[in-house]
JSON list of C-alpha atoms in Angstrom, two decimals:
[
{"chain": "A", "resi": 10, "resn": "MET", "atom": "CA", "xyz": [15.98, 72.51, 67.30]},
{"chain": "A", "resi": 11, "resn": "SER", "atom": "CA", "xyz": [14.80, 68.64, 68.37]},
{"chain": "A", "resi": 12, "resn": "GLU", "atom": "CA", "xyz": [11.51, 70.25, 69.75]},
{"chain": "A", "resi": 13, "resn": "PRO", "atom": "CA", "xyz": [9.23, 72.83, 67.93]},
{"chain": "A", "resi": 14, "resn": "ILE", "atom": "CA", "xyz": [8.69, 74.23, 71.60]},
{"chain": "A", "resi": 15, "resn": "PRO", "atom": "CA", "xyz": [9.29, 77.81, 72.64]},
{"chain": "A", "resi": 16, "resn": "GLU", "atom": "CA", "xyz": [12.13, 76.85, 75.13]},
{"chain": "A", "resi": 17, "resn": "SER", "atom": "CA", "xyz": [14.19, 74.91, 72.10]},
{"chain": "A", "resi": 18, "resn": "ILE", "atom": "CA", "xyz": [14.31, 78.27, 70.12]},
{"chain": "A", "resi": 19, "resn": "PRO", "atom": "CA", "xyz": [17.23, 80.08, 70.88]},
{"chain": "A", "resi": 20, "resn": "THR", "atom": "CA", "xyz": [16.50, 83.42, 72.51]},
{"chain": "A", "resi": 21, "resn": "SER", "atom": "CA", "xyz": [18.40, 85.17, 69.61]},
{"chain": "A", "resi": 22, "resn": "GLN", "atom": "CA", "xyz": [16.12, 83.88, 67.16]},
{"chain": "A", "resi": 23, "resn": "ASP", "atom": "CA", "xyz": [13.13, 83.71, 69.43]},
{"chain": "A", "resi": 24, "resn": "PRO", "atom": "CA", "xyz": [10.10, 86.97, 67.78]},
{"chain": "A", "resi": 25, "resn": "ARG", "atom": "CA", "xyz": [8.90, 87.37, 70.98]},
{"chain": "A", "resi": 26, "resn": "SER", "atom": "CA", "xyz": [12.80, 88.58, 72.41]},
{"chain": "A", "resi": 27, "resn": "LYS", "atom": "CA", "xyz": [13.07, 92.19, 72.83]},
{"chain": "A", "resi": 28, "resn": "ARG", "atom": "CA", "xyz": [16.65, 91.58, 72.82]},
{"chain": "A", "resi": 29, "resn": "PRO", "atom": "CA", "xyz": [18.16, 93.36, 69.86]},
{"chain": "A", "resi": 30, "resn": "THR", "atom": "CA", "xyz": [19.80, 91.82, 67.30]},
{"chain": "A", "resi": 31, "resn": "LYS", "atom": "CA", "xyz": [23.70, 91.68, 67.08]},
{"chain": "A", "resi": 32, "resn": "ARG", "atom": "CA", "xyz": [24.67, 94.05, 64.17]},
{"chain": "A", "resi": 33, "resn": "ARG", "atom": "CA", "xyz": [27.71, 91.97, 62.46]},
{"chain": "A", "resi": 34, "resn": "ALA", "atom": "CA", "xyz": [29.98, 93.56, 59.94]},
{"chain": "A", "resi": 35, "resn": "LEU", "atom": "CA", "xyz": [30.09, 91.43, 57.09]},
{"chain": "A", "resi": 36, "resn": "THR", "atom": "CA", "xyz": [32.51, 93.27, 55.04]},
{"chain": "A", "resi": 37, "resn": "PRO", "atom": "CA", "xyz": [35.33, 96.26, 55.53]},
{"chain": "A", "resi": 38, "resn": "LEU", "atom": "CA", "xyz": [33.07, 98.13, 54.44]},
{"chain": "A", "resi": 39, "resn": "SER", "atom": "CA", "xyz": [30.34, 97.93, 56.26]},
{"chain": "A", "resi": 40, "resn": "GLU", "atom": "CA", "xyz": [32.22, 97.94, 59.22]},
{"chain": "A", "resi": 41, "resn": "GLN", "atom": "CA", "xyz": [33.41, 101.41, 58.09]},
{"chain": "A", "resi": 42, "resn": "ALA", "atom": "CA", "xyz": [30.14, 102.68, 56.86]},
{"chain": "A", "resi": 43, "resn": "ASN", "atom": "CA", "xyz": [29.20, 101.68, 60.73]},
{"chain": "A", "resi": 44, "resn": "GLU", "atom": "CA", "xyz": [31.99, 103.28, 62.38]},
{"chain": "A", "resi": 45, "resn": "ILE", "atom": "CA", "xyz": [31.53, 106.23, 60.09]},
{"chain": "A", "resi": 46, "resn": "LYS", "atom": "CA", "xyz": [27.78, 105.78, 60.80]},
{"chain": "A", "resi": 47, "resn": "THR", "atom": "CA", "xyz": [28.04, 105.73, 65.35]},
{"chain": "A", "resi": 48, "resn": "LEU", "atom": "CA", "xyz": [30.28, 109.31, 64.64]},
{"chain": "A", "resi": 49, "resn": "PHE", "atom": "CA", "xyz": [28.03, 110.91, 63.23]},
{"chain": "A", "resi": 50, "resn": "LYS", "atom": "CA", "xyz": [25.13, 110.94, 65.57]},
{"chain": "A", "resi": 51, "resn": "ASP", "atom": "CA", "xyz": [26.81, 112.78, 68.20]},
{"chain": "A", "resi": 52, "resn": "PRO", "atom": "CA", "xyz": [28.75, 115.98, 65.60]},
{"chain": "A", "resi": 53, "resn": "SER", "atom": "CA", "xyz": [29.58, 118.03, 68.66]},
{"chain": "A", "resi": 54, "resn": "LYS", "atom": "CA", "xyz": [31.63, 114.89, 70.72]},
{"chain": "A", "resi": 55, "resn": "GLU", "atom": "CA", "xyz": [35.03, 115.15, 70.44]},
{"chain": "A", "resi": 56, "resn": "ILE", "atom": "CA", "xyz": [37.13, 112.69, 68.60]},
{"chain": "A", "resi": 57, "resn": "ARG", "atom": "CA", "xyz": [40.37, 111.04, 69.94]},
{"chain": "A", "resi": 58, "resn": "ILE", "atom": "CA", "xyz": [42.91, 110.16, 67.20]},
{"chain": "A", "resi": 59, "resn": "PRO", "atom": "CA", "xyz": [45.85, 108.20, 68.84]},
{"chain": "A", "resi": 60, "resn": "GLU", "atom": "CA", "xyz": [48.76, 109.28, 68.11]},
{"chain": "A", "resi": 61, "resn": "PRO", "atom": "CA", "xyz": [51.39, 107.38, 66.35]},
{"chain": "A", "resi": 62, "resn": "SER", "atom": "CA", "xyz": [54.02, 104.68, 68.01]},
{"chain": "A", "resi": 63, "resn": "LYS", "atom": "CA", "xyz": [57.13, 106.34, 68.98]},
{"chain": "A", "resi": 64, "resn": "ALA", "atom": "CA", "xyz": [60.10, 104.91, 67.91]},
{"chain": "A", "resi": 65, "resn": "ARG", "atom": "CA", "xyz": [61.47, 101.95, 70.57]},
{"chain": "A", "resi": 66, "resn": "THR", "atom": "CA", "xyz": [64.76, 103.12, 71.91]},
{"chain": "A", "resi": 67, "resn": "LEU", "atom": "CA", "xyz": [66.82, 101.69, 74.81]},
{"chain": "A", "resi": 68, "resn": "ALA", "atom": "CA", "xyz": [69.34, 103.56, 77.34]},
{"chain": "A", "resi": 69, "resn": "PRO", "atom": "CA", "xyz": [72.98, 102.99, 76.41]},
{"chain": "A", "resi": 70, "resn": "PRO", "atom": "CA", "xyz": [74.36, 100.37, 78.00]},
{"chain": "A", "resi": 71, "resn": "PRO", "atom": "CA", "xyz": [76.31, 101.18, 81.11]},
{"chain": "A", "resi": 72, "resn": "GLU", "atom": "CA", "xyz": [79.52, 102.26, 81.14]},
{"chain": "A", "resi": 73, "resn": "ILE", "atom": "CA", "xyz": [80.81, 100.06, 83.54]},
{"chain": "A", "resi": 74, "resn": "ILE", "atom": "CA", "xyz": [79.50, 96.75, 84.94]},
{"chain": "A", "resi": 75, "resn": "ALA", "atom": "CA", "xyz": [80.74, 96.21, 88.77]},
{"chain": "A", "resi": 76, "resn": "ASN", "atom": "CA", "xyz": [79.28, 92.58, 88.89]},
{"chain": "A", "resi": 77, "resn": "VAL", "atom": "CA", "xyz": [79.83, 90.50, 85.95]},
{"chain": "A", "resi": 78, "resn": "GLN", "atom": "CA", "xyz": [78.16, 87.21, 85.66]},
{"chain": "A", "resi": 79, "resn": "GLY", "atom": "CA", "xyz": [77.88, 84.87, 83.51]},
{"chain": "A", "resi": 80, "resn": "SER", "atom": "CA", "xyz": [75.68, 81.35, 83.49]},
{"chain": "A", "resi": 81, "resn": "SER", "atom": "CA", "xyz": [78.34, 79.19, 85.04]},
{"chain": "A", "resi": 82, "resn": "ALA", "atom": "CA", "xyz": [77.19, 76.02, 87.81]},
{"chain": "A", "resi": 83, "resn": "GLY", "atom": "CA", "xyz": [79.07, 78.36, 89.95]},
{"chain": "A", "resi": 84, "resn": "ALA", "atom": "CA", "xyz": [76.55, 81.57, 89.55]},
{"chain": "A", "resi": 85, "resn": "GLY", "atom": "CA", "xyz": [73.31, 81.27, 92.60]},
{"chain": "A", "resi": 86, "resn": "SER", "atom": "CA", "xyz": [70.31, 80.69, 91.63]},
{"chain": "A", "resi": 87, "resn": "GLY", "atom": "CA", "xyz": [69.63, 84.07, 92.01]},
{"chain": "A", "resi": 88, "resn": "GLU", "atom": "CA", "xyz": [72.07, 85.22, 89.48]},
{"chain": "A", "resi": 89, "resn": "PHE", "atom": "CA", "xyz": [70.94, 83.43, 86.85]},
{"chain": "A", "resi": 90, "resn": "HIS", "atom": "CA", "xyz": [67.81, 85.60, 86.17]},
{"chain": "A", "resi": 91, "resn": "VAL", "atom": "CA", "xyz": [69.82, 89.02, 86.42]},
{"chain": "A", "resi": 92, "resn": "TYR", "atom": "CA", "xyz": [72.06, 87.15, 83.59]},
{"chain": "A", "resi": 93, "resn": "LYS", "atom": "CA", "xyz": [69.26, 86.75, 81.69]},
{"chain": "A", "resi": 94, "resn": "ALA", "atom": "CA", "xyz": [68.21, 90.07, 82.02]},
{"chain": "A", "resi": 95, "resn": "SER", "atom": "CA", "xyz": [71.01, 91.82, 81.24]},
{"chain": "A", "resi": 96, "resn": "ARG", "atom": "CA", "xyz": [71.46, 89.33, 78.19]},
{"chain": "A", "resi": 97, "resn": "ARG", "atom": "CA", "xyz": [67.53, 90.26, 77.11]},
{"chain": "A", "resi": 98, "resn": "ARG", "atom": "CA", "xyz": [69.08, 93.67, 77.18]},
{"chain": "A", "resi": 99, "resn": "GLU", "atom": "CA", "xyz": [71.56, 93.46, 75.15]},
{"chain": "A", "resi": 100, "resn": "TYR", "atom": "CA", "xyz": [70.14, 91.22, 72.16]},
{"chain": "A", "resi": 101, "resn": "GLU", "atom": "CA", "xyz": [67.36, 93.69, 72.42]},
{"chain": "A", "resi": 102, "resn": "ARG", "atom": "CA", "xyz": [69.80, 96.72, 72.08]},
{"chain": "A", "resi": 103, "resn": "ILE", "atom": "CA", "xyz": [71.84, 94.62, 69.16]},
{"chain": "A", "resi": 104, "resn": "LYS", "atom": "CA", "xyz": [68.05, 94.32, 67.51]},
{"chain": "A", "resi": 105, "resn": "LEU", "atom": "CA", "xyz": [67.90, 97.76, 67.47]},
{"chain": "A", "resi": 106, "resn": "MET", "atom": "CA", "xyz": [71.03, 99.21, 66.10]},
{"chain": "A", "resi": 107, "resn": "ASP", "atom": "CA", "xyz": [70.00, 95.64, 62.86]},
{"chain": "A", "resi": 108, "resn": "GLU", "atom": "CA", "xyz": [67.18, 97.40, 62.36]},
{"chain": "A", "resi": 109, "resn": "GLU", "atom": "CA", "xyz": [68.31, 100.69, 62.37]},
{"chain": "A", "resi": 110, "resn": "LEU", "atom": "CA", "xyz": [71.46, 100.15, 60.20]},
{"chain": "A", "resi": 111, "resn": "LYS", "atom": "CA", "xyz": [69.00, 97.82, 57.57]},
{"chain": "A", "resi": 112, "resn": "LYS", "atom": "CA", "xyz": [66.33, 100.58, 57.64]},
{"chain": "A", "resi": 113, "resn": "GLU", "atom": "CA", "xyz": [69.20, 103.09, 56.25]},
{"chain": "A", "resi": 114, "resn": "LYS", "atom": "CA", "xyz": [70.48, 100.48, 53.73]},
{"chain": "A", "resi": 115, "resn": "ASP", "atom": "CA", "xyz": [66.86, 100.51, 52.67]},
{"chain": "A", "resi": 116, "resn": "GLU", "atom": "CA", "xyz": [66.85, 103.68, 52.55]},
{"chain": "A", "resi": 117, "resn": "LEU", "atom": "CA", "xyz": [69.43, 104.18, 50.35]},
{"chain": "A", "resi": 118, "resn": "GLU", "atom": "CA", "xyz": [68.91, 102.02, 48.23]},
{"chain": "A", "resi": 119, "resn": "PHE", "atom": "CA", "xyz": [65.80, 102.91, 47.60]},
{"chain": "A", "resi": 120, "resn": "ASN", "atom": "CA", "xyz": [66.82, 106.49, 46.70]},
{"chain": "A", "resi": 121, "resn": "LYS", "atom": "CA", "xyz": [69.60, 105.51, 44.60]},
{"chain": "A", "resi": 122, "resn": "ALA", "atom": "CA", "xyz": [67.09, 103.82, 42.32]},
{"chain": "A", "resi": 123, "resn": "ARG", "atom": "CA", "xyz": [64.72, 106.55, 42.02]},
{"chain": "A", "resi": 124, "resn": "GLU", "atom": "CA", "xyz": [67.25, 108.64, 41.05]},
{"chain": "A", "resi": 125, "resn": "GLU", "atom": "CA", "xyz": [68.72, 105.95, 38.92]},
{"chain": "A", "resi": 126, "resn": "ALA", "atom": "CA", "xyz": [65.21, 106.04, 36.82]},
{"chain": "A", "resi": 127, "resn": "ARG", "atom": "CA", "xyz": [64.90, 109.73, 36.89]},
{"chain": "A", "resi": 128, "resn": "ARG", "atom": "CA", "xyz": [67.92, 109.60, 35.42]},
{"chain": "A", "resi": 129, "resn": "LYS", "atom": "CA", "xyz": [66.29, 107.23, 32.73]},
{"chain": "A", "resi": 130, "resn": "ASP", "atom": "CA", "xyz": [63.52, 109.17, 32.05]},
{"chain": "A", "resi": 131, "resn": "GLU", "atom": "CA", "xyz": [65.48, 112.43, 31.58]},
{"chain": "A", "resi": 132, "resn": "GLU", "atom": "CA", "xyz": [67.31, 110.36, 29.25]},
{"chain": "A", "resi": 133, "resn": "LYS", "atom": "CA", "xyz": [64.94, 108.90, 27.26]},
{"chain": "A", "resi": 134, "resn": "THR", "atom": "CA", "xyz": [62.70, 112.33, 27.06]},
{"chain": "A", "resi": 135, "resn": "GLU", "atom": "CA", "xyz": [66.09, 113.91, 25.81]},
{"chain": "A", "resi": 136, "resn": "LYS", "atom": "CA", "xyz": [66.37, 111.74, 23.26]},
{"chain": "A", "resi": 137, "resn": "ASN", "atom": "CA", "xyz": [62.86, 112.09, 22.38]},
{"chain": "A", "resi": 138, "resn": "ARG", "atom": "CA", "xyz": [63.09, 115.74, 22.24]},
{"chain": "A", "resi": 139, "resn": "LYS", "atom": "CA", "xyz": [65.96, 115.54, 19.71]},
{"chain": "A", "resi": 140, "resn": "LYS", "atom": "CA", "xyz": [64.47, 113.26, 17.32]},
{"chain": "A", "resi": 141, "resn": "ARG", "atom": "CA", "xyz": [61.23, 116.01, 17.12]},
{"chain": "A", "resi": 142, "resn": "GLU", "atom": "CA", "xyz": [63.11, 118.61, 16.89]},
{"chain": "A", "resi": 143, "resn": "LYS", "atom": "CA", "xyz": [64.93, 117.06, 14.08]},
{"chain": "A", "resi": 144, "resn": "ARG", "atom": "CA", "xyz": [62.17, 116.11, 12.84]},
{"chain": "A", "resi": 145, "resn": "LYS", "atom": "CA", "xyz": [60.69, 118.90, 12.93]},
{"chain": "A", "resi": 146, "resn": "LYS", "atom": "CA", "xyz": [63.66, 120.95, 10.74]},
{"chain": "A", "resi": 147, "resn": "THR", "atom": "CA", "xyz": [63.36, 118.08, 8.40]},
{"chain": "A", "resi": 148, "resn": "LYS", "atom": "CA", "xyz": [59.98, 118.63, 7.31]},
{"chain": "A", "resi": 149, "resn": "GLY", "atom": "CA", "xyz": [60.64, 122.53, 6.65]},
{"chain": "A", "resi": 150, "resn": "LYS", "atom": "CA", "xyz": [63.01, 121.06, 3.83]},
{"chain": "A", "resi": 151, "resn": "LYS", "atom": "CA", "xyz": [61.75, 119.32, 1.82]},
{"chain": "A", "resi": 152, "resn": "GLY", "atom": "CA", "xyz": [63.36, 117.60, -1.78]},
{"chain": "A", "resi": 153, "resn": "LYS", "atom": "CA", "xyz": [62.35, 118.71, -5.45]},
{"chain": "A", "resi": 154, "resn": "THR", "atom": "CA", "xyz": [59.94, 115.00, -5.47]},
{"chain": "A", "resi": 155, "resn": "GLY", "atom": "CA", "xyz": [58.72, 115.82, -1.72]},
{"chain": "A", "resi": 156, "resn": "VAL", "atom": "CA", "xyz": [61.17, 113.59, -0.20]},
{"chain": "A", "resi": 157, "resn": "GLU", "atom": "CA", "xyz": [62.56, 114.67, 3.22]},
{"chain": "A", "resi": 158, "resn": "ASP", "atom": "CA", "xyz": [66.38, 115.82, 2.80]},
{"chain": "A", "resi": 159, "resn": "GLY", "atom": "CA", "xyz": [68.97, 113.48, 5.11]},
{"chain": "A", "resi": 160, "resn": "GLY", "atom": "CA", "xyz": [68.05, 110.16, 3.45]},
{"chain": "A", "resi": 161, "resn": "GLU", "atom": "CA", "xyz": [69.51, 107.79, 1.06]},
{"chain": "A", "resi": 162, "resn": "VAL", "atom": "CA", "xyz": [67.07, 108.74, -1.72]},
{"chain": "A", "resi": 163, "resn": "VAL", "atom": "CA", "xyz": [68.40, 112.57, -1.82]},
{"chain": "A", "resi": 164, "resn": "ALA", "atom": "CA", "xyz": [71.76, 110.92, -2.04]},
{"chain": "A", "resi": 165, "resn": "ASP", "atom": "CA", "xyz": [70.61, 108.78, -5.15]},
{"chain": "A", "resi": 166, "resn": "GLN", "atom": "CA", "xyz": [68.70, 111.78, -6.88]},
{"chain": "A", "resi": 167, "resn": "GLU", "atom": "CA", "xyz": [72.17, 113.25, -6.42]},
{"chain": "A", "resi": 168, "resn": "MET", "atom": "CA", "xyz": [74.23, 110.44, -8.24]},
{"chain": "A", "resi": 169, "resn": "ALA", "atom": "CA", "xyz": [71.61, 110.31, -10.78]},
{"chain": "A", "resi": 170, "resn": "ALA", "atom": "CA", "xyz": [71.85, 113.89, -11.77]},
{"chain": "A", "resi": 171, "resn": "ASN", "atom": "CA", "xyz": [75.20, 113.99, -11.76]},
{"chain": "A", "resi": 172, "resn": "GLY", "atom": "CA", "xyz": [75.07, 111.10, -13.80]},
{"chain": "A", "resi": 173, "resn": "ALA", "atom": "CA", "xyz": [72.46, 112.27, -16.37]},
{"chain": "A", "resi": 174, "resn": "ALA", "atom": "CA", "xyz": [75.30, 115.23, -16.46]},
{"chain": "A", "resi": 175, "resn": "LYS", "atom": "CA", "xyz": [77.99, 112.74, -17.66]},
{"chain": "A", "resi": 176, "resn": "GLY", "atom": "CA", "xyz": [75.04, 110.32, -19.87]},
{"chain": "A", "resi": 177, "resn": "THR", "atom": "CA", "xyz": [74.50, 107.60, -17.33]},
{"chain": "A", "resi": 178, "resn": "SER", "atom": "CA", "xyz": [71.96, 106.79, -15.07]},
{"chain": "A", "resi": 179, "resn": "ALA", "atom": "CA", "xyz": [72.51, 106.15, -11.57]},
{"chain": "A", "resi": 180, "resn": "ASP", "atom": "CA", "xyz": [72.34, 102.89, -11.89]},
{"chain": "A", "resi": 181, "resn": "GLY", "atom": "CA", "xyz": [75.39, 102.80, -14.26]},
{"chain": "A", "resi": 182, "resn": "VAL", "atom": "CA", "xyz": [73.49, 102.19, -17.24]},
{"chain": "A", "resi": 183, "resn": "THR", "atom": "CA", "xyz": [74.58, 104.83, -19.95]},
{"chain": "A", "resi": 184, "resn": "GLY", "atom": "CA", "xyz": [72.57, 106.74, -22.39]},
{"chain": "A", "resi": 185, "resn": "GLN", "atom": "CA", "xyz": [70.08, 104.34, -24.60]},
{"chain": "A", "resi": 186, "resn": "GLU", "atom": "CA", "xyz": [70.10, 101.61, -22.29]},
{"chain": "A", "resi": 187, "resn": "ALA", "atom": "CA", "xyz": [68.61, 103.67, -19.32]},
{"chain": "A", "resi": 188, "resn": "LYS", "atom": "CA", "xyz": [65.80, 104.64, -22.05]},
{"chain": "A", "resi": 189, "resn": "VAL", "atom": "CA", "xyz": [64.84, 100.98, -22.55]},
{"chain": "A", "resi": 190, "resn": "ASP", "atom": "CA", "xyz": [64.59, 100.10, -18.83]},
{"chain": "A", "resi": 191, "resn": "GLY", "atom": "CA", "xyz": [61.77, 102.80, -18.90]},
{"chain": "A", "resi": 192, "resn": "TYR", "atom": "CA", "xyz": [63.78, 105.52, -16.47]},
{"chain": "A", "resi": 193, "resn": "ASP", "atom": "CA", "xyz": [65.06, 109.19, -17.79]},
{"chain": "A", "resi": 194, "resn": "ASN", "atom": "CA", "xyz": [68.60, 109.78, -17.09]},
{"chain": "A", "resi": 195, "resn": "GLY", "atom": "CA", "xyz": [67.62, 112.03, -13.89]},
{"chain": "A", "resi": 196, "resn": "GLU", "atom": "CA", "xyz": [64.61, 109.80, -12.43]},
{"chain": "A", "resi": 197, "resn": "VAL", "atom": "CA", "xyz": [65.46, 107.05, -9.70]},
{"chain": "A", "resi": 198, "resn": "PRO", "atom": "CA", "xyz": [63.21, 103.81, -9.25]},
{"chain": "A", "resi": 199, "resn": "GLY", "atom": "CA", "xyz": [61.59, 104.04, -5.84]},
{"chain": "A", "resi": 200, "resn": "VAL", "atom": "CA", "xyz": [58.73, 104.23, -3.94]},
{"chain": "A", "resi": 201, "resn": "ILE", "atom": "CA", "xyz": [57.61, 108.24, -3.13]},
{"chain": "A", "resi": 202, "resn": "ILE", "atom": "CA", "xyz": [56.05, 108.54, 0.13]},
{"chain": "A", "resi": 203, "resn": "HIS", "atom": "CA", "xyz": [54.41, 111.72, 0.95]},
{"chain": "A", "resi": 204, "resn": "ASP", "atom": "CA", "xyz": [54.30, 112.49, 4.47]},
{"chain": "A", "resi": 205, "resn": "GLU", "atom": "CA", "xyz": [50.53, 114.53, 5.30]},
{"chain": "A", "resi": 206, "resn": "ASP", "atom": "CA", "xyz": [50.75, 115.03, 9.01]}
]
C-alpha cells in the first residue's frame, strides 16, 4: 500500500467490494465442519461415496515370446522402446509379487505375535486364578493364633508344641531357660498379623 487511495487497496480488503470473502479452513476440524454444513444445506441431495481402491493386478507374462529383444547396440531405435516397455512391465510384476509376499509375511508375523500375547495373557490369568483359589482355601482354615495354615509359622508352632511335650522350646532351650527368656514352652516368638479383608 503505497498511497491511501481506493485504487491501492486490495480488492479482497476493499469495503466497497461486493465479492464474497474467501473462507479458508484453518484447521482440519473447521474443514470437516464446513463439509458437514455443505451436506446439510440440501439433505435430499444424494451423497456419492467413492468406491474403495482396488488392488493392483497385472496381466500374467506371455507364455511364448516370439521376438526377444535386447538392449544391445545392434537393435534398431524402434526396438528400444519395445524393450523398455517390456522391461517396465516385468519390473512392475516382480514388484507386485514382492509386495504380496511382504504383506503375507507381515500378516503371518502379526498373527503369531497376537497369538503369543493371547497365550501369555491366558497363562497369567490362570496363574492369578490359582492364587486366588489358594488364598480363598487357606483363608477359611485359620490356626489357633489366627495365622493362616501352610506357612512357616505353623511349622514353628508344631515344633514348639512338640518341644513343649519334650520339655524344650522351639529354640531348643530347655525348661527353666525358656521361662527365663520370657516365653512359655508352647509359645513362639514373632509377630502375628491378622488379615481383616
